[in-house]
Short mmCIF file of C-alpha atoms in Angstrom, two decimals:
data_model
loop_
_atom_site.label_atom_id
_atom_site.label_comp_id
_atom_site.label_asym_id
_atom_site.label_seq_id
_atom_site.Cartn_x
_atom_site.Cartn_y
_atom_site.Cartn_z
CA MET Y 1 31.17 102.83 -28.59
CA VAL Y 2 27.68 103.45 -27.08
CA GLY Y 3 24.18 102.17 -27.33
CA ARG Y 4 21.53 100.14 -25.42
CA PRO Y 5 21.97 96.84 -24.16
CA ASN Y 6 21.86 93.80 -26.57
CA VAL Y 7 22.55 95.84 -29.58
CA GLY Y 8 25.81 93.71 -30.20
CA LYS Y 9 28.15 96.44 -29.09
CA SER Y 10 30.54 93.82 -27.38
CA VAL Y 11 30.50 91.55 -30.55
CA LEU Y 12 31.53 94.64 -32.57
CA PHE Y 13 34.08 95.47 -30.10
CA ASN Y 14 35.82 92.00 -30.43
CA ARG Y 15 35.52 92.17 -34.25
CA ILE Y 16 37.38 95.47 -34.51
CA ALA Y 17 39.80 94.67 -31.45
CA GLY Y 18 40.64 91.47 -33.44
CA GLU Y 19 40.25 89.29 -30.28
CA GLU Y 20 37.79 88.12 -27.66
CA LYS Y 21 38.31 90.95 -25.42
CA ALA Y 22 34.70 91.62 -24.15
CA ILE Y 23 32.30 88.92 -22.63
CA VAL Y 24 29.42 88.33 -25.05
CA ALA Y 25 26.14 86.93 -23.36
CA ASP Y 26 22.52 87.21 -23.98
CA GLU Y 27 22.13 88.64 -20.35
CA PRO Y 28 21.84 92.37 -20.70
CA GLY Y 29 24.19 94.55 -18.79
CA VAL Y 30 27.13 92.32 -19.12
CA THR Y 31 29.68 95.33 -19.73
CA ARG Y 32 29.54 97.72 -16.82
CA ASP Y 33 32.99 99.30 -16.66
CA PRO Y 34 34.25 100.82 -20.09
CA LEU Y 35 36.38 98.35 -21.69
CA VAL Y 36 39.51 99.66 -23.61
CA HIS Y 37 41.75 98.05 -26.19
CA LEU Y 38 44.70 99.52 -28.24
CA CYS Y 39 43.98 98.97 -32.01
CA GLU Y 40 46.35 99.21 -34.88
CA TYR Y 41 45.45 99.42 -38.54
CA GLU Y 42 47.61 100.48 -41.41
CA GLY Y 43 50.07 101.97 -39.01
CA LYS Y 44 47.55 104.00 -37.17
CA PHE Y 45 46.75 103.50 -33.47
CA PHE Y 46 43.44 104.27 -31.70
CA TYR Y 47 41.95 103.36 -28.47
CA LEU Y 48 38.58 101.49 -28.71
CA ILE Y 49 36.34 101.94 -25.73
CA ASP Y 50 33.21 99.78 -25.27
CA SER Y 51 30.94 101.46 -22.66
CA ALA Y 52 28.03 99.98 -20.81
CA GLY Y 53 24.53 99.60 -22.24
CA TYR Y 54 22.54 102.84 -21.95
CA GLY Y 55 19.29 102.40 -20.08
CA LEU Y 56 19.97 99.64 -17.43
CA ASN Y 57 17.53 99.31 -14.59
CA ASP Y 58 19.58 98.20 -11.73
CA ASP Y 59 21.30 99.19 -8.55
CA LEU Y 60 24.27 100.39 -10.73
CA SER Y 61 22.34 102.29 -13.24
CA GLU Y 62 23.37 105.88 -12.13
CA LEU Y 63 27.20 104.86 -11.78
CA VAL Y 64 27.00 103.23 -15.30
CA LYS Y 65 25.47 106.33 -16.74
CA GLU Y 66 28.21 108.35 -15.37
CA LYS Y 67 30.87 106.24 -16.98
CA ILE Y 68 29.03 106.35 -20.37
CA TYR Y 69 29.18 110.30 -20.12
CA GLU Y 70 32.86 110.09 -19.32
CA VAL Y 71 33.50 107.82 -22.38
CA ILE Y 72 31.74 110.57 -24.55
CA GLU Y 73 33.86 113.15 -23.01
CA ILE Y 74 37.15 111.79 -23.79
CA SER Y 75 36.28 110.25 -27.19
CA ASP Y 76 37.28 112.03 -30.55
CA LEU Y 77 34.61 109.71 -32.44
CA ILE Y 78 31.36 108.11 -31.11
CA LEU Y 79 30.14 104.85 -32.64
CA PHE Y 80 26.46 104.75 -31.80
CA VAL Y 81 25.37 101.24 -32.26
CA VAL Y 82 21.59 100.33 -32.69
CA ASP Y 83 19.66 97.24 -33.42
CA GLY Y 84 18.76 97.11 -37.15
CA ARG Y 85 15.97 94.48 -36.48
CA SER Y 86 14.40 96.40 -33.64
CA VAL Y 87 12.12 99.54 -33.60
CA LEU Y 88 13.82 102.62 -32.36
CA THR Y 89 12.86 103.47 -28.58
CA SER Y 90 12.61 106.70 -26.67
CA LEU Y 91 15.95 105.75 -25.20
CA ASP Y 92 17.39 105.78 -28.66
CA PHE Y 93 15.97 109.43 -29.32
CA GLU Y 94 17.06 110.52 -25.78
CA PHE Y 95 20.68 109.31 -26.39
CA ALA Y 96 20.87 110.69 -29.90
CA GLU Y 97 19.99 114.13 -28.47
CA ILE Y 98 22.80 113.74 -25.83
CA LEU Y 99 25.34 112.86 -28.76
CA ARG Y 100 24.16 115.87 -30.66
CA LYS Y 101 24.76 118.18 -27.96
CA SER Y 102 28.21 116.57 -27.34
CA GLY Y 103 29.59 117.89 -30.55
CA LYS Y 104 31.49 114.91 -31.18
CA LYS Y 105 32.00 113.23 -34.55
CA ILE Y 106 29.28 110.38 -34.69
CA ILE Y 107 28.95 107.19 -36.79
CA LEU Y 108 25.50 105.80 -36.47
CA VAL Y 109 26.17 102.12 -36.77
CA VAL Y 110 23.05 99.79 -37.54
CA ASN Y 111 23.94 96.41 -36.43
CA LYS Y 112 22.39 92.90 -37.09
CA MET Y 113 21.71 93.94 -40.78
CA GLU Y 114 22.92 90.37 -42.04
CA GLY Y 115 21.23 89.90 -45.43
CA ARG Y 116 20.03 93.56 -45.63
CA ILE Y 117 23.31 95.30 -45.82
CA ASP Y 118 22.50 96.78 -49.37
CA SER Y 119 18.80 97.51 -48.67
CA GLU Y 120 18.28 101.20 -48.14
CA ILE Y 121 14.47 100.66 -47.42
CA TYR Y 122 15.59 98.93 -43.99
CA LEU Y 123 17.98 101.87 -43.19
CA SER Y 124 15.64 104.78 -43.63
CA PRO Y 125 13.69 104.48 -40.25
CA PHE Y 126 17.14 105.25 -38.48
CA THR Y 127 17.60 108.56 -40.22
CA VAL Y 128 15.06 110.25 -38.00
CA LEU Y 129 17.70 110.26 -35.35
CA GLY Y 130 19.41 113.09 -37.13
CA LEU Y 131 22.96 111.64 -36.85
CA GLY Y 132 23.84 111.46 -40.39
CA GLU Y 133 23.63 108.43 -42.82
CA PRO Y 134 23.18 105.16 -40.93
CA PHE Y 135 26.03 102.55 -41.44
CA PRO Y 136 24.81 99.07 -41.95
CA ILE Y 137 26.91 96.19 -40.51
CA SER Y 138 26.51 92.62 -39.16
CA ALA Y 139 29.15 92.31 -36.48
CA ILE Y 140 28.48 88.46 -35.83
CA HIS Y 141 28.75 87.76 -39.41
CA LYS Y 142 31.38 90.31 -40.04
CA GLN Y 143 29.74 91.94 -43.05
CA ASN Y 144 30.81 95.54 -43.87
CA LEU Y 145 33.41 95.62 -41.02
CA THR Y 146 36.24 96.36 -43.29
CA GLU Y 147 34.33 99.35 -44.64
CA LEU Y 148 33.52 100.52 -41.00
CA ILE Y 149 36.96 100.46 -40.01
CA GLU Y 150 38.06 102.37 -43.08
CA LYS Y 151 35.54 105.09 -42.05
CA ILE Y 152 36.76 105.17 -38.50
CA LEU Y 153 40.30 105.70 -39.60
CA SER Y 154 39.28 108.54 -41.96
CA LEU Y 155 37.61 110.43 -38.90
CA ILE Y 156 40.10 109.89 -36.18
CA PRO Y 157 43.41 111.94 -35.51
CA ASN Y 158 46.70 110.32 -36.16
CA VAL Y 159 48.18 109.96 -32.67
CA GLU Y 160 51.28 108.00 -31.91
CA VAL Y 161 51.09 105.71 -29.00
CA GLY Y 162 53.24 102.79 -27.85
CA LYS Y 163 52.27 99.34 -28.43
CA GLU Y 164 50.93 97.25 -25.59
CA GLU Y 165 54.19 95.23 -25.46
CA GLN Y 166 56.19 98.30 -24.49
CA LEU Y 167 53.97 98.78 -21.29
CA ILE Y 168 54.47 96.95 -17.80
CA LYS Y 169 51.30 95.20 -17.53
CA PHE Y 170 50.00 94.27 -14.15
CA ALA Y 171 46.54 93.17 -12.83
CA PHE Y 172 44.66 92.88 -9.56
CA VAL Y 173 43.32 89.45 -9.06
CA GLY Y 174 41.39 87.67 -6.12
CA ARG Y 175 38.00 86.67 -5.00
CA PRO Y 176 35.01 89.02 -5.67
CA ASN Y 177 34.45 92.11 -3.45
CA SER Y 178 37.98 91.95 -2.18
CA GLY Y 179 38.67 95.66 -2.97
CA LYS Y 180 40.43 95.15 -6.49
CA SER Y 181 38.49 98.01 -8.12
CA SER Y 182 38.69 100.27 -5.18
CA LEU Y 183 42.48 99.82 -5.18
CA VAL Y 184 42.69 100.77 -8.84
CA ASN Y 185 40.59 103.79 -8.11
CA THR Y 186 42.82 104.85 -5.22
CA LEU Y 187 46.03 104.07 -7.11
CA ILE Y 188 45.25 106.24 -10.11
CA GLY Y 189 43.57 108.97 -8.12
CA LYS Y 190 40.23 109.06 -9.84
CA TYR Y 191 37.07 106.86 -10.26
CA ARG Y 192 38.02 104.90 -13.25
CA ASN Y 193 36.10 101.65 -12.33
CA ILE Y 194 32.76 101.26 -10.90
CA VAL Y 195 32.93 100.37 -7.25
CA SER Y 196 29.99 98.87 -5.45
CA GLU Y 197 29.22 96.33 -2.58
CA ILE Y 198 27.60 94.11 -5.13
CA PRO Y 199 30.02 90.95 -5.66
CA GLY Y 200 30.55 90.52 -9.31
CA THR Y 201 30.36 94.10 -10.45
CA THR Y 202 33.48 93.80 -12.63
CA ARG Y 203 32.58 90.94 -15.06
CA ASP Y 204 34.95 91.83 -17.89
CA THR Y 205 38.77 92.55 -17.71
CA VAL Y 206 39.25 96.38 -17.83
CA ASP Y 207 42.45 97.70 -19.38
CA ILE Y 208 43.64 101.13 -18.31
CA ILE Y 209 46.62 102.76 -19.74
CA TRP Y 210 48.23 104.90 -17.18
CA GLU Y 211 51.38 107.09 -16.96
CA PHE Y 212 53.14 107.54 -13.68
CA ASN Y 213 56.68 109.04 -12.95
CA GLY Y 214 57.43 109.02 -16.92
CA LYS Y 215 56.47 105.07 -17.19
CA LYS Y 216 53.47 103.57 -18.92
CA TYR Y 217 51.59 100.78 -17.44
CA MET Y 218 48.71 98.72 -18.36
CA ILE Y 219 46.41 97.89 -15.41
CA LEU Y 220 44.01 95.25 -15.96
CA ASP Y 221 41.34 94.93 -13.28
CA THR Y 222 39.99 91.44 -13.42
CA PRO Y 223 36.65 89.81 -12.36
CA GLY Y 224 36.73 88.01 -9.07
CA LEU Y 225 37.81 84.43 -9.21
CA ARG Y 226 35.35 82.03 -7.37
CA ARG Y 227 35.78 78.41 -7.08
CA PRO Y 228 34.84 76.47 -9.89
CA SER Y 229 32.15 74.45 -7.92
CA ARG Y 230 30.27 77.67 -7.17
CA ILE Y 231 30.10 78.75 -10.74
CA GLU Y 232 26.55 78.28 -11.62
CA GLU Y 233 25.88 80.78 -14.48
CA GLU Y 234 27.44 80.84 -17.89
CA LEU Y 235 28.38 84.44 -17.32
CA GLU Y 236 30.21 83.72 -14.16
CA GLU Y 237 32.23 80.96 -15.80
CA LEU Y 238 32.98 83.38 -18.80
CA SER Y 239 34.33 85.88 -16.18
CA VAL Y 240 36.61 83.40 -14.41
CA ARG Y 241 37.97 82.29 -17.97
CA LYS Y 242 38.71 85.96 -18.71
CA ALA Y 243 40.66 86.47 -15.40
CA LEU Y 244 42.61 83.55 -15.88
CA ASN Y 245 43.46 84.43 -19.47
CA THR Y 246 44.46 87.80 -18.10
CA ILE Y 247 46.95 86.25 -15.79
CA LYS Y 248 48.66 84.78 -19.00
CA ARG Y 249 49.29 88.15 -20.46
CA LEU Y 250 50.56 90.14 -17.47
CA ASP Y 251 54.00 90.90 -16.24
CA VAL Y 252 53.08 91.27 -12.57
CA ALA Y 253 49.97 89.91 -10.67
CA ILE Y 254 48.77 91.62 -7.47
CA MET Y 255 46.83 89.09 -5.39
CA VAL Y 256 44.37 90.98 -3.37
CA VAL Y 257 43.34 89.44 -0.23
CA ASP Y 258 40.44 90.67 1.99
CA LEU Y 259 42.00 90.79 5.38
CA SER Y 260 38.68 90.06 7.16
CA ILE Y 261 38.48 86.84 5.19
CA GLY Y 262 42.26 85.84 5.10
CA ILE Y 263 43.94 83.37 2.75
CA ARG Y 264 41.86 80.27 2.03
CA ASP Y 265 41.93 77.51 -0.45
CA GLN Y 266 40.64 79.82 -3.33
CA GLU Y 267 43.68 82.14 -2.73
CA LYS Y 268 46.00 79.29 -2.93
CA ARG Y 269 44.54 78.03 -6.12
CA ILE Y 270 44.98 81.57 -7.65
CA LEU Y 271 48.57 81.63 -6.50
CA HIS Y 272 49.23 78.14 -7.87
CA TYR Y 273 47.96 79.31 -11.10
CA ILE Y 274 50.27 82.51 -10.95
CA GLU Y 275 53.18 80.41 -10.31
CA ASP Y 276 52.46 77.71 -13.00
CA LYS Y 277 52.17 80.55 -15.65
CA GLY Y 278 55.67 81.99 -14.27
CA LYS Y 279 54.27 85.38 -13.22
CA SER Y 280 55.79 87.70 -10.58
CA CYS Y 281 53.35 88.42 -7.85
CA LEU Y 282 52.66 90.97 -5.03
CA ILE Y 283 50.24 89.94 -2.34
CA VAL Y 284 48.21 92.80 -0.98
CA PHE Y 285 46.23 92.27 2.29
CA ASN Y 286 43.53 94.94 1.78
CA LYS Y 287 40.92 96.47 4.07
CA THR Y 288 43.44 97.00 7.05
CA ASP Y 289 40.99 99.82 8.04
CA LEU Y 290 39.01 97.14 9.54
CA PHE Y 291 41.84 96.23 11.77
CA PRO Y 292 43.18 99.66 12.99
CA SER Y 293 45.19 98.27 15.80
CA LEU Y 294 48.91 98.39 14.56
CA LYS Y 295 49.67 95.67 17.17
CA GLU Y 296 47.07 93.36 15.76
CA ARG Y 297 48.35 93.76 12.23
CA ARG Y 298 52.09 93.01 13.36
CA GLU Y 299 51.11 89.89 14.90
CA PHE Y 300 49.30 88.74 11.84
CA GLU Y 301 52.22 89.78 9.76
CA LYS Y 302 54.55 87.21 11.69
CA ILE Y 303 52.29 84.18 10.64
CA VAL Y 304 51.83 85.26 7.03
CA PRO Y 305 54.80 83.36 5.55
CA SER Y 306 53.38 80.19 7.19
CA LEU Y 307 49.92 80.94 5.80
CA LEU Y 308 51.37 81.56 2.28
CA SER Y 309 53.53 78.50 2.22
CA PRO Y 310 54.74 77.31 -0.35
CA PHE Y 311 54.22 80.66 -1.93
CA ASP Y 312 56.07 82.48 0.81
CA TYR Y 313 58.63 83.88 -1.85
CA PHE Y 314 55.93 86.29 -2.85
CA PRO Y 315 56.35 89.60 -1.02
CA PHE Y 316 53.38 90.91 0.74
CA ILE Y 317 52.11 94.52 1.83
CA PHE Y 318 49.15 95.75 3.89
CA THR Y 319 46.81 98.32 2.28
CA SER Y 320 43.54 100.11 2.69
CA ALA Y 321 41.88 101.43 -0.56
CA LEU Y 322 39.47 103.36 1.75
CA THR Y 323 42.20 105.37 3.51
CA GLY Y 324 44.85 104.99 0.93
CA TYR Y 325 47.18 103.36 3.49
CA ASN Y 326 50.36 101.83 1.67
CA VAL Y 327 48.72 102.13 -1.84
CA LYS Y 328 51.49 104.23 -3.02
CA LYS Y 329 53.94 101.31 -2.32
CA ILE Y 330 52.25 99.12 -5.10
CA ILE Y 331 53.93 100.78 -8.11
CA PRO Y 332 57.55 100.58 -6.62
CA TRP Y 333 56.87 96.80 -6.00
CA VAL Y 334 55.64 96.43 -9.52
CA ASP Y 335 58.78 98.04 -10.97
CA LYS Y 336 60.92 95.82 -8.70
CA LEU Y 337 59.27 92.64 -9.44
CA TYR Y 338 59.26 93.30 -13.23
CA GLY Y 339 62.98 93.92 -12.94
CA LEU Y 340 63.55 90.85 -10.92
CA SER Y 341 61.65 88.68 -13.45
CA HIS Y 342 63.87 90.07 -16.20
CA MET Y 343 67.18 89.74 -14.35
CA ARG Y 344 69.74 87.70 -15.85
CA ILE Y 345 72.56 86.11 -13.76
CA PRO Y 346 75.87 85.25 -15.21
CA THR Y 347 76.76 81.50 -15.46
CA SER Y 348 79.72 81.81 -13.43
CA GLN Y 349 77.67 83.27 -10.50
CA ILE Y 350 74.91 80.75 -10.72
CA ASN Y 351 77.50 77.92 -10.56
CA MET Y 352 79.12 79.50 -7.60
CA ALA Y 353 75.71 79.37 -5.73
CA ILE Y 354 75.04 75.79 -6.86
CA GLN Y 355 78.31 74.48 -5.74
CA GLU Y 356 77.82 76.27 -2.21
CA ALA Y 357 74.48 74.65 -2.02
CA LEU Y 358 75.82 71.24 -2.86
CA SER Y 359 78.54 71.63 -0.18
CA ARG Y 360 75.76 71.93 2.57
CA VAL Y 361 73.61 68.71 1.28
CA SER Y 362 74.33 65.85 -0.84
CA PHE Y 363 71.97 63.74 -2.91
CA SER Y 364 72.13 60.27 -4.02
CA LYS Y 365 69.98 57.35 -5.24
CA LYS Y 366 70.93 53.63 -5.63
CA SER Y 367 74.44 54.36 -4.54
CA LYS Y 368 74.86 57.14 -7.17
CA SER Y 369 75.69 60.54 -6.11
CA LEU Y 370 74.31 63.55 -7.87
CA LYS Y 371 76.79 65.53 -9.84
CA ILE Y 372 76.04 68.90 -11.30
CA TYR Y 373 78.49 69.67 -14.10
CA TYR Y 374 77.16 73.30 -14.61
CA ALA Y 375 73.82 75.20 -14.82
CA THR Y 376 72.97 78.32 -16.94
CA GLN Y 377 70.13 80.69 -17.22
CA VAL Y 378 68.58 80.45 -20.58
CA GLU Y 379 65.44 82.63 -20.32
CA THR Y 380 63.94 85.37 -18.34
CA SER Y 381 60.38 86.34 -17.15
CA PRO Y 382 60.33 83.79 -15.80
CA PRO Y 383 63.91 82.88 -15.10
CA ARG Y 384 64.69 79.47 -16.33
CA ILE Y 385 67.80 77.54 -15.49
CA VAL Y 386 69.15 74.42 -17.12
CA PHE Y 387 71.05 71.92 -14.89
CA PHE Y 388 73.38 69.56 -16.60
CA VAL Y 389 73.73 66.50 -14.41
CA ASN Y 390 75.07 62.94 -14.46
CA GLU Y 391 71.80 61.25 -13.18
CA PRO Y 392 68.47 63.43 -13.95
CA GLU Y 393 66.26 61.00 -11.97
CA ILE Y 394 68.09 62.09 -8.65
CA MET Y 395 66.91 65.78 -9.40
CA ASN Y 396 63.27 64.97 -8.41
CA LYS Y 397 60.89 67.85 -7.50
CA ASN Y 398 62.02 68.14 -3.93
CA VAL Y 399 65.71 68.33 -4.88
CA GLN Y 400 64.73 70.92 -7.59
CA LYS Y 401 62.93 72.85 -4.88
CA TYR Y 402 65.88 72.91 -2.75
CA PHE Y 403 68.13 74.43 -5.44
CA GLU Y 404 65.30 76.86 -6.43
CA LYS Y 405 65.01 78.24 -2.81
CA TYR Y 406 68.91 78.43 -2.58
CA ILE Y 407 69.42 80.30 -5.76
CA ARG Y 408 66.40 82.60 -4.82
CA ASN Y 409 67.99 83.54 -1.31
CA TYR Y 410 71.49 83.63 -2.84
CA PHE Y 411 70.38 86.40 -5.39
CA SER Y 412 67.55 87.80 -3.56
CA TRP Y 413 65.34 86.72 -6.35
CA THR Y 414 62.03 87.32 -4.61
CA GLY Y 415 58.54 87.45 -6.02
CA THR Y 416 59.17 85.62 -9.20
CA PRO Y 417 58.94 81.90 -9.94
CA ILE Y 418 62.30 80.16 -11.10
CA LYS Y 419 61.89 77.44 -13.63
CA ILE Y 420 64.31 74.55 -13.28
CA GLU Y 421 65.05 72.20 -16.12
CA VAL Y 422 67.26 69.09 -15.87
CA ARG Y 423 69.28 67.65 -18.65
CA LYS Y 424 71.73 64.71 -18.67
CA ARG Y 425 75.16 65.62 -19.78
CA GLU Y 426 76.41 63.08 -22.37
#
């Protein structure tokens, strides 16, 4: 899907995707990186890609243009979206010529045609682009969208792909300019996301389907998460909301920390949100190239657990997206954390660990001692363990934390939150 800024591509993308995947705002240039979504209609799968607006005039214009060309090259069908209420510009004619030379199948989509869908007189000016019969729609009012999707299905190959739920989904999260996009680029071995030193370059979540060693992954590179008090523009607020929504749908979060900045309150807030949503997490201290001294890194490594507390059960590694240092360790950790979050412990083993924990510390309140009759794991991802006890009020948050930590250490259950539920045994 290509076209100039503000022609309604992102709205159309959301309509076809069936969910609010792309950020929609009046500001031109909201979409910078290609945004990908796996769609299914009538048993047929296809990847829908929303490219950046063609003709941006900013510091990233050349990078954006390269990405648009990449989208054209890999696509089987191009939706060229134009504004039905605007006069064609030289950019439209220039881009139409590029598309003709590509040799790709093209649908010329004339958007913003609400109330004029059936009026040929309003479509005739667009025939001069030489891209076939214009297809009128109104994305915002959902007019003629079903017909457009049917036309898309008739022109694309029938390729079988796995559903999103079959993929291991992980995301890079953290404050702006911490190196998230650079890590994605280094990890997959090519420049898939636009990388610059301008904070906030990645404004949308960018889904990447990636296969490695016979496994399929979905990588979600999110916008940087700033403190809410610093959000001044609606666009920034939308980006933060998209990033938080991304955390909800992933399997493993990769928290990227700029080693030159370190762990601050914002990192703790993000980690708290990850824990609250029950997601596994790997903490990546990026930009180690800024601290080339191995001795310096090892000294810092000793104090990391205290800096991370109370999230010190999340494992951490040091990386450099610039040099590639340790980036190859990310995927093995993703696989491991995914496996641990889906691990199920037999009830007998859980109770063995709990009895051992009780033998070390006793808990009581108002002369009543805590008795744990038994506990059992009822869910995975995240693991949830239900305790059946005599007096639930004794098992306050501190007591629950004690058993959570003990169970985690007992089963080497690192990197994933463990949810504890307390019930009174009748």
